[in-house]
Short mmCIF file of C-alpha atoms in Angstrom, two decimals:
data_model
loop_
_atom_site.label_atom_id
_atom_site.label_comp_id
_atom_site.label_asym_id
_atom_site.label_seq_id
_atom_site.Cartn_x
_atom_site.Cartn_y
_atom_site.Cartn_z
CA UNK A 15 0.03 -0.01 -0.03
CA UNK A 16 1.22 3.44 -0.90
CA UNK A 17 -0.54 6.72 -1.44
CA UNK A 18 0.05 10.51 -1.33
CA UNK A 19 -2.41 13.19 -0.22
CA UNK A 20 -2.29 16.67 1.29
CA UNK A 21 -1.85 17.17 5.00
CA UNK A 22 -5.10 19.20 5.04
CA UNK A 23 -7.21 16.48 3.39
CA UNK A 24 -5.71 13.71 5.52
CA UNK A 25 -6.25 15.66 8.67
CA UNK A 26 -9.90 16.42 7.79
CA UNK A 27 -10.53 12.69 7.23
CA UNK A 28 -8.72 11.62 10.48
CA UNK A 29 -10.64 14.11 12.55
CA UNK A 30 -13.98 12.79 11.17
CA UNK A 31 -13.34 9.11 12.03
CA UNK A 32 -10.79 8.97 14.82
CA UNK A 33 -13.20 10.15 17.47
CA UNK A 34 -15.15 6.89 17.08
CA UNK A 35 -12.24 4.57 17.62
CA UNK A 36 -12.68 2.78 20.99
CA UNK A 37 -10.44 2.38 23.94
CA UNK A 38 -11.08 -1.35 24.36
CA UNK A 39 -8.48 -3.37 26.18
CA UNK A 40 -10.05 -6.69 25.23
CA UNK A 41 -10.11 -5.82 21.49
CA UNK A 42 -7.06 -3.72 20.69
CA UNK A 43 -8.11 -3.54 17.04
CA UNK A 44 -10.90 -1.15 18.03
CA UNK A 45 -8.29 1.48 18.86
CA UNK A 46 -7.18 1.41 15.23
CA UNK A 47 -8.62 2.90 12.13
CA UNK A 48 -8.77 0.96 8.87
CA UNK A 49 -6.93 2.55 5.91
CA UNK A 50 -7.95 1.21 2.53
CA UNK A 51 -6.16 2.53 -0.58
CA UNK A 52 -7.98 1.88 -3.86
CA UNK A 53 -8.42 3.43 -7.32
CA UNK A 54 -11.16 5.84 -6.22
CA UNK A 55 -9.09 7.17 -3.33
CA UNK A 56 -8.21 6.40 0.29
CA UNK A 57 -10.94 5.27 2.65
CA UNK A 58 -10.62 5.75 6.44
CA UNK A 59 -12.90 3.79 8.77
CA UNK A 60 -13.28 3.47 12.53
CA UNK A 61 -15.82 1.66 14.74
CA UNK A 62 -16.55 0.90 18.42
CA UNK A 63 -19.00 -1.91 17.43
CA UNK A 64 -21.97 0.42 18.03
CA UNK A 65 -21.03 3.20 15.60
CA UNK A 66 -19.03 2.93 12.38
CA UNK A 67 -17.81 6.00 10.45
CA UNK A 68 -16.23 5.89 7.02
CA UNK A 69 -14.87 8.73 4.94
CA UNK A 70 -13.05 9.14 1.60
CA UNK A 71 -9.81 11.16 1.39
CA UNK A 72 -8.75 12.44 -2.04
CA UNK A 73 -5.25 11.34 -2.96
CA UNK A 74 -3.01 9.59 -5.46
CA UNK A 75 -2.85 5.83 -4.92
CA UNK A 76 0.29 4.13 -6.20
CA UNK A 77 -0.14 0.76 -4.59
CA UNK A 78 -3.56 -0.48 -3.43
CA UNK A 79 -3.80 -2.17 -0.02
CA UNK A 80 -5.26 -2.12 3.51
CA UNK A 81 -3.77 -1.78 7.01
CA UNK A 82 -4.86 -0.61 10.49
CA UNK A 83 -3.00 1.75 12.82
CA UNK A 84 -3.87 3.46 16.11
CA UNK A 85 -6.24 6.28 15.32
CA UNK A 86 -5.23 8.71 18.01
CA UNK A 87 -1.51 8.32 17.34
CA UNK A 88 -1.81 8.88 13.61
CA UNK A 89 -4.09 11.94 13.90
CA UNK A 90 -1.93 13.54 16.62
CA UNK A 91 1.12 13.11 14.49
CA UNK A 92 -0.46 14.32 11.26
CA UNK A 93 -1.84 17.37 13.03
CA UNK A 94 1.75 18.50 13.68
CA UNK A 95 2.93 18.19 10.11
CA UNK A 96 3.39 21.22 7.93
CA UNK A 97 1.06 21.91 5.05
CA UNK A 98 2.01 20.00 1.93
CA UNK A 99 1.98 16.42 0.65
CA UNK A 100 2.13 13.41 2.96
CA UNK A 101 3.10 9.96 1.64
CA UNK A 102 2.01 6.84 3.46
CA UNK A 103 3.32 3.42 2.56
CA UNK A 104 3.13 -0.01 4.13
CA UNK A 105 6.59 -1.53 4.96
CA UNK A 106 6.10 -5.03 6.39
CA UNK A 107 4.02 -4.52 9.61
CA UNK A 108 4.72 -0.83 9.87
CA UNK A 109 3.25 2.27 8.32
CA UNK A 110 5.87 4.71 6.95
CA UNK A 111 4.69 8.33 7.03
CA UNK A 112 6.82 10.71 5.00
CA UNK A 113 6.44 14.51 4.62
CA UNK A 114 8.76 17.46 4.08
CA UNK A 115 11.67 17.04 6.51
CA UNK A 116 10.24 14.11 8.46
CA UNK A 117 9.87 10.27 8.34
CA UNK A 118 8.06 8.25 10.94
CA UNK A 119 7.13 4.63 11.31
CA UNK A 120 3.95 3.47 13.18
CA UNK A 121 3.22 -0.02 14.35
CA UNK A 122 -0.10 -1.46 13.24
CA UNK A 123 -2.22 -4.54 12.90
CA UNK A 124 -3.53 -6.58 9.95
CA UNK A 125 -6.73 -5.41 8.32
CA UNK A 126 -8.04 -8.98 8.50
CA UNK A 127 -8.97 -8.58 12.18
CA UNK A 128 -10.83 -5.27 11.72
CA UNK A 129 -14.62 -5.62 12.38
CA UNK A 130 -16.89 -5.31 9.33
CA UNK A 131 -18.86 -2.08 9.26
CA UNK A 132 -22.30 -3.04 7.86
CA UNK A 133 -23.85 -1.43 4.81
CA UNK A 134 -27.43 -0.42 5.11
CA UNK A 135 -28.84 -0.86 1.60
CA UNK A 136 -32.49 -1.86 2.26
CA UNK A 137 -34.84 0.33 4.15
CA UNK A 138 -36.66 3.74 4.09
CA UNK A 139 -34.60 6.48 2.43
CA UNK A 140 -34.95 10.13 3.34
CA UNK A 141 -33.19 13.24 2.01
CA UNK A 142 -32.99 16.09 4.45
CA UNK A 143 -31.29 19.48 4.57
CA UNK A 144 -28.20 19.00 6.82
CA UNK A 145 -28.92 22.28 8.65
CA UNK A 146 -32.43 21.07 9.66
CA UNK A 147 -31.21 17.73 10.96
CA UNK A 148 -28.34 19.37 12.84
CA UNK A 149 -30.82 21.73 14.51
CA UNK A 150 -33.26 19.01 15.32
CA UNK A 151 -30.55 16.87 16.92
CA UNK A 152 -29.19 19.76 19.01
CA UNK A 153 -32.79 20.43 20.28
CA UNK A 154 -33.37 16.81 21.42
CA UNK A 155 -30.14 14.92 22.21
CA UNK A 156 -29.58 16.74 25.57
CA UNK A 157 -32.90 15.44 26.91
CA UNK A 158 -32.02 11.75 26.52
CA UNK A 159 -31.71 9.65 29.70
CA UNK A 160 -28.09 9.72 30.89
CA UNK A 161 -27.95 6.03 31.92
CA UNK A 162 -28.81 2.78 30.18
CA UNK A 163 -31.12 1.41 32.91
CA UNK A 164 -34.07 2.03 30.54
CA UNK A 165 -32.74 1.37 27.05
CA UNK A 166 -35.86 2.57 25.33
CA UNK A 167 -35.23 6.20 26.47
CA UNK A 168 -31.43 6.12 26.05
CA UNK A 169 -31.91 7.20 22.43
CA UNK A 170 -33.94 9.53 20.26
CA UNK A 171 -37.20 8.34 18.71
CA UNK A 172 -37.34 8.83 14.89
CA UNK A 173 -41.04 8.66 14.01
CA UNK A 174 -41.87 8.76 10.32
CA UNK A 175 -45.54 9.58 9.59
CA UNK A 176 -46.83 11.05 6.32
CA UNK A 177 -44.91 14.13 5.32
CA UNK A 178 -43.24 14.54 8.77
CA UNK A 179 -40.33 13.21 10.70
CA UNK A 180 -40.65 13.66 14.44
CA UNK A 181 -37.69 13.46 16.75
CA UNK A 182 -38.34 13.01 20.47
CA UNK A 183 -36.16 12.47 23.48
CA UNK A 184 -36.99 12.12 27.19
CA UNK A 185 -35.39 11.18 30.52
CA UNK A 186 -38.80 10.92 32.30
CA UNK A 187 -38.45 14.40 33.78
CA UNK A 188 -38.52 16.37 30.54
CA UNK A 189 -39.31 15.87 26.88
CA UNK A 190 -37.97 17.54 23.76
CA UNK A 191 -39.73 17.19 20.41
CA UNK A 192 -38.97 18.52 16.92
CA UNK A 193 -41.00 18.03 13.72
CA UNK A 194 -39.14 18.07 10.39
CA UNK A 195 -41.29 18.54 7.28
CA UNK A 196 -40.74 16.05 4.45
CA UNK A 197 -41.29 16.70 0.73
CA UNK A 198 -42.42 13.08 0.05
CA UNK A 199 -44.90 11.18 2.23
CA UNK A 200 -43.44 8.03 3.89
CA UNK A 201 -44.91 4.90 5.42
CA UNK A 202 -45.19 5.18 9.18
CA UNK A 203 -42.13 3.77 11.02
CA UNK A 204 -40.72 4.17 14.51
CA UNK A 205 -37.05 3.47 15.46
CA UNK A 206 -34.89 4.50 18.36
CA UNK A 207 -31.33 5.66 17.61
CA UNK A 208 -28.71 5.68 20.41
CA UNK A 209 -27.82 9.14 21.73
CA UNK A 210 -24.13 8.47 21.67
CA UNK A 211 -24.37 7.81 17.88
CA UNK A 212 -26.41 10.98 17.34
CA UNK A 213 -24.02 13.08 19.46
CA UNK A 214 -21.22 11.90 17.10
CA UNK A 215 -23.39 12.69 14.04
CA UNK A 216 -24.09 16.08 15.43
CA UNK A 217 -20.36 16.75 15.62
CA UNK A 218 -19.90 15.68 11.96
CA UNK A 219 -22.84 17.34 10.29
CA UNK A 220 -22.14 20.41 8.13
CA UNK A 221 -24.20 23.56 8.14
CA UNK A 222 -25.28 23.15 4.56
CA UNK A 223 -25.88 20.49 1.94
CA UNK A 224 -28.09 17.39 2.01
CA UNK A 225 -28.11 14.33 4.19
CA UNK A 226 -29.33 10.93 3.09
CA UNK A 227 -30.85 8.67 5.85
CA UNK A 228 -31.44 4.97 5.27
CA UNK A 229 -33.48 3.41 8.06
CA UNK A 230 -33.02 -0.42 7.98
CA UNK A 231 -34.31 -3.17 10.15
CA UNK A 232 -31.48 -3.14 12.68
CA UNK A 233 -29.28 -0.22 11.65
CA UNK A 234 -29.55 3.29 10.26
CA UNK A 235 -26.98 4.95 7.99
CA UNK A 236 -26.42 8.65 7.46
CA UNK A 237 -24.45 9.87 4.43
CA UNK A 238 -23.14 13.40 3.85
CA UNK A 239 -20.96 13.63 0.77
CA UNK A 240 -18.00 11.25 1.25
CA UNK A 241 -18.79 10.65 4.93
CA UNK A 242 -21.03 7.84 6.16
CA UNK A 243 -22.09 6.99 9.72
CA UNK A 244 -23.73 3.59 10.48
CA UNK A 245 -25.25 2.83 13.91
CA UNK A 246 -27.33 0.07 15.43
CA UNK A 247 -30.88 0.67 16.56
CA UNK A 248 -32.16 0.26 20.12
CA UNK A 249 -34.75 -2.45 20.65
CA UNK A 250 -37.80 -1.56 22.67
CA UNK A 251 -40.92 0.61 22.69
CA UNK A 252 -40.54 4.39 23.10
CA UNK A 253 -43.06 5.79 25.65
CA UNK A 254 -46.31 7.28 24.23
CA UNK A 255 -45.44 10.71 25.40
CA UNK A 256 -48.30 12.43 23.65
CA UNK A 257 -50.60 11.48 26.54
CA UNK A 258 -48.69 13.69 29.10
CA UNK A 259 -48.68 16.86 26.94
CA UNK A 260 -51.65 19.04 28.01
CA UNK A 261 -54.01 20.03 25.27
CA UNK A 262 -54.66 23.43 26.79
CA UNK A 263 -53.09 25.84 29.30
CA UNK A 264 -54.55 28.39 31.81
CA UNK A 265 -51.46 30.68 31.80
CA UNK A 266 -48.83 31.75 29.30
CA UNK A 267 -45.70 33.75 30.28
CA UNK A 268 -43.93 35.44 27.37
CA UNK A 269 -40.43 36.86 27.78
CA UNK A 270 -37.06 37.37 26.14
CA UNK A 271 -35.11 34.15 26.08
CA UNK A 272 -31.72 35.65 26.89
CA UNK A 273 -33.21 37.63 29.85
CA UNK A 274 -34.84 34.46 31.21
CA UNK A 275 -31.61 32.53 30.93
CA UNK A 276 -29.62 35.34 32.69
CA UNK A 277 -32.05 35.52 35.60
CA UNK A 278 -32.02 31.69 35.93
CA UNK A 279 -28.23 31.68 36.28
CA UNK A 280 -28.36 34.46 38.79
CA UNK A 281 -30.86 32.71 41.02
CA UNK A 282 -29.32 29.31 40.56
CA UNK A 283 -26.39 30.31 42.74
CA UNK A 284 -28.74 29.95 45.70
CA UNK A 285 -30.48 26.66 44.88
CA UNK A 286 -30.22 23.69 47.10
CA UNK A 287 -27.44 21.38 45.89
CA UNK A 288 -28.77 18.38 44.03
CA UNK A 289 -32.29 19.70 43.83
CA UNK A 290 -31.68 22.75 41.62
CA UNK A 291 -35.11 24.18 42.53
CA UNK A 292 -36.18 27.58 41.38
CA UNK A 293 -39.62 28.94 42.26
CA UNK A 294 -41.46 30.88 39.53
CA UNK A 295 -44.15 33.22 40.89
CA UNK A 296 -46.25 34.98 38.28
CA UNK A 297 -49.16 37.37 38.12
CA UNK A 298 -50.48 40.18 36.02
CA UNK A 299 -47.99 42.66 37.44
CA UNK A 300 -44.69 40.83 37.50
CA UNK A 301 -42.86 37.48 37.47
CA UNK A 302 -40.37 36.69 40.18
CA UNK A 303 -37.81 33.86 40.28
CA UNK A 304 -36.48 32.84 43.68
CA UNK A 305 -34.25 30.26 45.40
CA UNK A 306 -33.06 29.78 48.91
CA UNK A 307 -30.21 27.76 50.47
CA UNK A 308 -29.88 27.57 54.26
CA UNK A 309 -26.10 27.50 54.02
CA UNK A 310 -25.60 30.26 51.43
CA UNK A 311 -28.59 32.67 51.41
CA UNK A 312 -31.51 33.56 49.24
CA UNK A 313 -32.27 35.41 46.03
CA UNK A 314 -35.40 36.98 44.44
CA UNK A 315 -35.14 38.43 40.95
CA UNK A 316 -37.89 40.01 38.88
CA UNK A 317 -38.24 39.06 35.22
CA UNK A 318 -40.10 41.22 32.75
CA UNK A 319 -42.87 39.06 31.26
CA UNK A 320 -46.24 39.35 29.58
CA UNK A 321 -48.92 37.17 31.22
CA UNK A 322 -52.01 35.73 29.56
CA UNK A 323 -54.37 33.99 31.92
CA UNK A 324 -54.27 33.63 35.69
CA UNK A 325 -51.31 33.89 38.12
CA UNK A 326 -49.74 31.22 40.27
CA UNK A 327 -46.42 29.65 41.24
CA UNK A 328 -44.49 26.55 40.23
CA UNK A 329 -41.06 25.06 40.99
CA UNK A 330 -38.73 23.81 38.25
CA UNK A 331 -35.21 22.39 37.98
CA UNK A 332 -33.38 25.49 36.68
CA UNK A 333 -30.94 23.39 34.61
CA UNK A 334 -33.83 21.86 32.70
CA UNK A 335 -35.21 25.29 31.92
CA UNK A 336 -31.85 26.55 30.84
CA UNK A 337 -31.28 23.63 28.52
CA UNK A 338 -34.48 24.36 26.70
CA UNK A 339 -33.70 28.06 26.37
CA UNK A 340 -30.30 27.30 24.93
CA UNK A 341 -31.72 25.50 21.94
CA UNK A 342 -34.94 27.42 21.45
CA UNK A 343 -34.13 28.96 18.06
CA UNK A 344 -36.08 32.10 18.94
CA UNK A 345 -35.48 35.51 20.58
CA UNK A 346 -38.66 35.23 22.59
CA UNK A 347 -40.03 32.25 24.56
CA UNK A 348 -43.46 31.34 25.87
CA UNK A 349 -43.82 29.22 29.03
CA UNK A 350 -47.24 27.62 29.13
CA UNK A 351 -48.61 26.46 32.50
CA UNK A 352 -51.65 25.11 34.31
CA UNK A 353 -50.87 24.72 38.00
CA UNK A 354 -47.99 23.84 40.37
CA UNK A 355 -48.46 20.09 39.78
CA UNK A 356 -48.75 20.05 36.01
CA UNK A 357 -45.90 20.18 33.52
CA UNK A 358 -44.72 23.41 31.87
CA UNK A 359 -44.22 23.73 28.06
CA UNK A 360 -41.52 25.92 26.55
CA UNK A 361 -42.16 26.97 22.92
CA UNK A 362 -40.51 29.55 20.66
CA UNK A 363 -42.62 32.63 19.96
CA UNK A 364 -41.13 33.51 16.61
CA UNK A 365 -38.88 30.65 15.41
CA UNK A 366 -35.96 31.69 13.21
CA UNK A 367 -36.13 30.93 9.47
CA UNK A 368 -36.02 27.28 8.45
CA UNK A 369 -36.15 26.18 12.08
CA UNK A 370 -38.38 23.04 12.57
CA UNK A 371 -41.30 23.31 15.07
CA UNK A 372 -39.97 22.64 18.57
CA UNK A 373 -41.57 22.21 22.00
CA UNK A 374 -40.02 21.27 25.38
CA UNK A 375 -41.95 19.82 28.27
CA UNK A 376 -40.65 19.95 31.83
CA UNK A 377 -42.11 18.26 34.95
CA UNK A 378 -42.27 20.42 38.03
CA UNK A 379 -40.48 19.69 41.32
CA UNK A 380 -43.23 18.94 43.85
CA UNK A 381 -42.66 20.38 47.31
#
């Protein structure tokens, strides 16, 4: 195997795939990336057995071949090379990396032991704007359950129905939902995609262009240009969350999202550790956020809001509120409420252009 490519192209490809390479001590091959030199170019691939990422690097291939080398070591080394051409060749069981003024050998392993990254050829195909999918993932992935004790909520629900793709995530205390419009109607289908895979996809997605999704029976693949990510699906039934979303509300607070976030951070300094409780008191005149900690002190801060409906008070986890405000996609936010025992719903007042419809449900803290 022997090929030559630019340092910039090689570094771009390595940064896309190396993050997926695992740290397994039982399977050392998972620390490596697979390098395949062929007529169409150089393919780099990495997997941790849950996610597989493959990308194509433009270059001149002199001798075809395959080999694996530690992903982190190769990326760290290439990142320190000067701009210009880099030549990589296989010499026995070592990879020889040559560039202007430097020559390095890296130990590796045979490509025969590298796990096969499956190809998803059969399934439902979707073409989506990369920017829309990126926004939708950023608005949902943070709400996924942090542990795997309930696998069915350790990922994001992808629900295809008609001309709409709904993404939903929950950890039982909050729920984030985004609806992406489709140009072509699709047969109804529900799959759960692991959050770790989607966090990696979120890192890789560009701000423009088109994404092709193929949802298979056990895997889903996402392709953007020369980059492809394949991940397994989670088995199980996602909760029917529509039953807990109120159909009407008695109160709606409207305010500026950045002001709301600033006041939350200010009051949060006085929350009880581990509870993160902030009381929201609202009426026609004003809205006040407050928190008290016996060891630190107390804080009451007024927030300029517009109220529709009746007044009241409710206690929320301030971190949950702040998470929703951070991905709102709107300058102004509406907090819809019923009473101190019912959930609150955050929705954007005037979503920014091309932003999919988003809503964020938060369960209150009961005193």
